[in-house]
């Protein structure tokens, strides 16, 4: 194998690695956000399909945030690295965690107001 082939092979590997950077965070974040919407599926969908994913929203959302932050730290200092997927995963994961938390806080506040 000549040195030109090694350089071409290594640059292709680096490009492939940069391309897939942050994909895990993005997929986990998108999955967590889609799990938030599962209870709003039509009644024709079995009840376990509508409500079982709700129990996994927070763990999957936290996993997306952690994965995205780890990826962003690894990319720190690299020029030309694409950080979009990692950032999107962090944002989606945080939204998936904060939305149910806000609904719970709102529900507790409403119940306290109703019984005063």
GROMACS .gro file of C-alpha atoms in nm:
model
  116
    1UNK     CA    1   0.000   0.000   0.000
    2UNK     CA    2   0.152   0.332  -0.099
    3UNK     CA    3   0.156   0.638   0.121
    4UNK     CA    4  -0.100   0.809  -0.106
    5UNK     CA    5  -0.344   0.523  -0.048
    6UNK     CA    6  -0.286   0.543   0.328
    7UNK     CA    7  -0.349   0.917   0.329
    8UNK     CA    8  -0.664   0.876   0.118
    9UNK     CA    9  -0.785   0.595   0.344
   10UNK     CA   10  -0.721   0.791   0.662
   11UNK     CA   11  -0.890   1.105   0.527
   12UNK     CA   12  -1.196   0.898   0.429
   13UNK     CA   13  -1.206   0.751   0.781
   14UNK     CA   14  -1.183   1.096   0.937
   15UNK     CA   15  -1.460   1.224   0.709
   16UNK     CA   16  -1.681   0.927   0.796
   17UNK     CA   17  -1.610   0.978   1.167
   18UNK     CA   18  -1.693   1.348   1.149
   19UNK     CA   19  -2.010   1.273   0.956
   20UNK     CA   20  -2.141   1.036   1.223
   21UNK     CA   21  -2.044   1.258   1.516
   22UNK     CA   22  -2.345   1.344   1.729
   23UNK     CA   23  -2.581   1.106   1.553
   24UNK     CA   24  -2.644   0.907   1.871
   25UNK     CA   25  -2.747   1.218   2.061
   26UNK     CA   26  -2.972   1.329   1.776
   27UNK     CA   27  -3.146   0.992   1.749
   28UNK     CA   28  -3.196   0.966   2.125
   29UNK     CA   29  -3.330   1.321   2.141
   30UNK     CA   30  -3.571   1.263   1.854
   31UNK     CA   31  -3.689   0.938   2.012
   32UNK     CA   32  -3.746   1.108   2.347
   33UNK     CA   33  -3.949   1.389   2.190
   34UNK     CA   34  -4.157   1.141   1.992
   35UNK     CA   35  -4.225   0.945   2.313
   36UNK     CA   36  -4.374   1.259   2.467
   37UNK     CA   37  -4.640   1.258   2.194
   38UNK     CA   38  -4.737   0.890   2.231
   39UNK     CA   39  -5.032   0.951   2.469
   40UNK     CA   40  -5.190   1.170   2.201
   41UNK     CA   41  -5.214   0.885   1.950
   42UNK     CA   42  -5.566   0.791   1.840
   43UNK     CA   43  -5.771   0.558   2.061
   44UNK     CA   44  -5.747   0.285   1.797
   45UNK     CA   45  -5.384   0.232   1.898
   46UNK     CA   46  -5.350  -0.018   2.184
   47UNK     CA   47  -5.320   0.147   2.522
   48UNK     CA   48  -4.980  -0.007   2.598
   49UNK     CA   49  -4.839   0.149   2.280
   50UNK     CA   50  -4.971   0.487   2.384
   51UNK     CA   51  -4.856   0.492   2.746
   52UNK     CA   52  -4.558   0.256   2.785
   53UNK     CA   53  -4.310   0.491   2.611
   54UNK     CA   54  -4.397   0.767   2.860
   55UNK     CA   55  -4.197   0.583   3.125
   56UNK     CA   56  -3.884   0.605   2.909
   57UNK     CA   57  -3.901   0.975   2.813
   58UNK     CA   58  -3.683   1.105   3.096
   59UNK     CA   59  -3.411   0.836   3.080
   60UNK     CA   60  -3.384   0.862   2.702
   61UNK     CA   61  -3.385   1.242   2.718
   62UNK     CA   62  -3.110   1.243   2.979
   63UNK     CA   63  -2.912   0.996   2.767
   64UNK     CA   64  -2.943   1.230   2.468
   65UNK     CA   65  -2.818   1.526   2.670
   66UNK     CA   66  -2.526   1.332   2.817
   67UNK     CA   67  -2.430   1.182   2.482
   68UNK     CA   68  -2.446   1.521   2.314
   69UNK     CA   69  -2.236   1.690   2.581
   70UNK     CA   70  -1.973   1.416   2.565
   71UNK     CA   71  -1.960   1.450   2.187
   72UNK     CA   72  -1.930   1.828   2.208
   73UNK     CA   73  -1.644   1.797   2.457
   74UNK     CA   74  -1.463   1.555   2.227
   75UNK     CA   75  -1.503   1.798   1.939
   76UNK     CA   76  -1.369   2.093   2.136
   77UNK     CA   77  -1.074   2.243   1.956
   78UNK     CA   78  -1.131   2.061   1.627
   79UNK     CA   79  -1.172   2.294   1.335
   80UNK     CA   80  -1.420   2.200   1.068
   81UNK     CA   81  -1.603   1.953   1.295
   82UNK     CA   82  -1.980   1.945   1.251
   83UNK     CA   83  -2.141   2.000   1.590
   84UNK     CA   84  -2.499   2.040   1.465
   85UNK     CA   85  -2.619   1.687   1.541
   86UNK     CA   86  -2.474   1.687   1.891
   87UNK     CA   87  -2.628   2.028   1.968
   88UNK     CA   88  -2.964   1.922   1.825
   89UNK     CA   89  -2.955   1.607   2.039
   90UNK     CA   90  -2.887   1.812   2.352
   91UNK     CA   91  -3.172   2.052   2.271
   92UNK     CA   92  -3.421   1.775   2.191
   93UNK     CA   93  -3.320   1.573   2.497
   94UNK     CA   94  -3.351   1.876   2.723
   95UNK     CA   95  -3.693   1.958   2.576
   96UNK     CA   96  -3.807   1.598   2.629
   97UNK     CA   97  -3.706   1.620   2.995
   98UNK     CA   98  -3.836   1.971   3.061
   99UNK     CA   99  -4.180   1.931   2.901
  100UNK     CA  100  -4.299   1.650   3.135
  101UNK     CA  101  -4.137   1.827   3.430
  102UNK     CA  102  -4.324   2.149   3.347
  103UNK     CA  103  -4.653   1.958   3.313
  104UNK     CA  104  -4.600   1.792   3.653
  105UNK     CA  105  -4.518   2.125   3.822
  106UNK     CA  106  -4.820   2.288   3.657
  107UNK     CA  107  -5.045   2.000   3.769
  108UNK     CA  108  -4.925   2.024   4.129
  109UNK     CA  109  -4.976   2.401   4.125
  110UNK     CA  110  -5.328   2.363   3.985
  111UNK     CA  111  -5.418   2.102   4.246
  112UNK     CA  112  -5.290   2.328   4.524
  113UNK     CA  113  -5.498   2.616   4.389
  114UNK     CA  114  -5.811   2.401   4.366
  115UNK     CA  115  -5.795   2.292   4.733
  116UNK     CA  116  -5.732   2.635   4.890
   0.00000   0.00000   0.00000
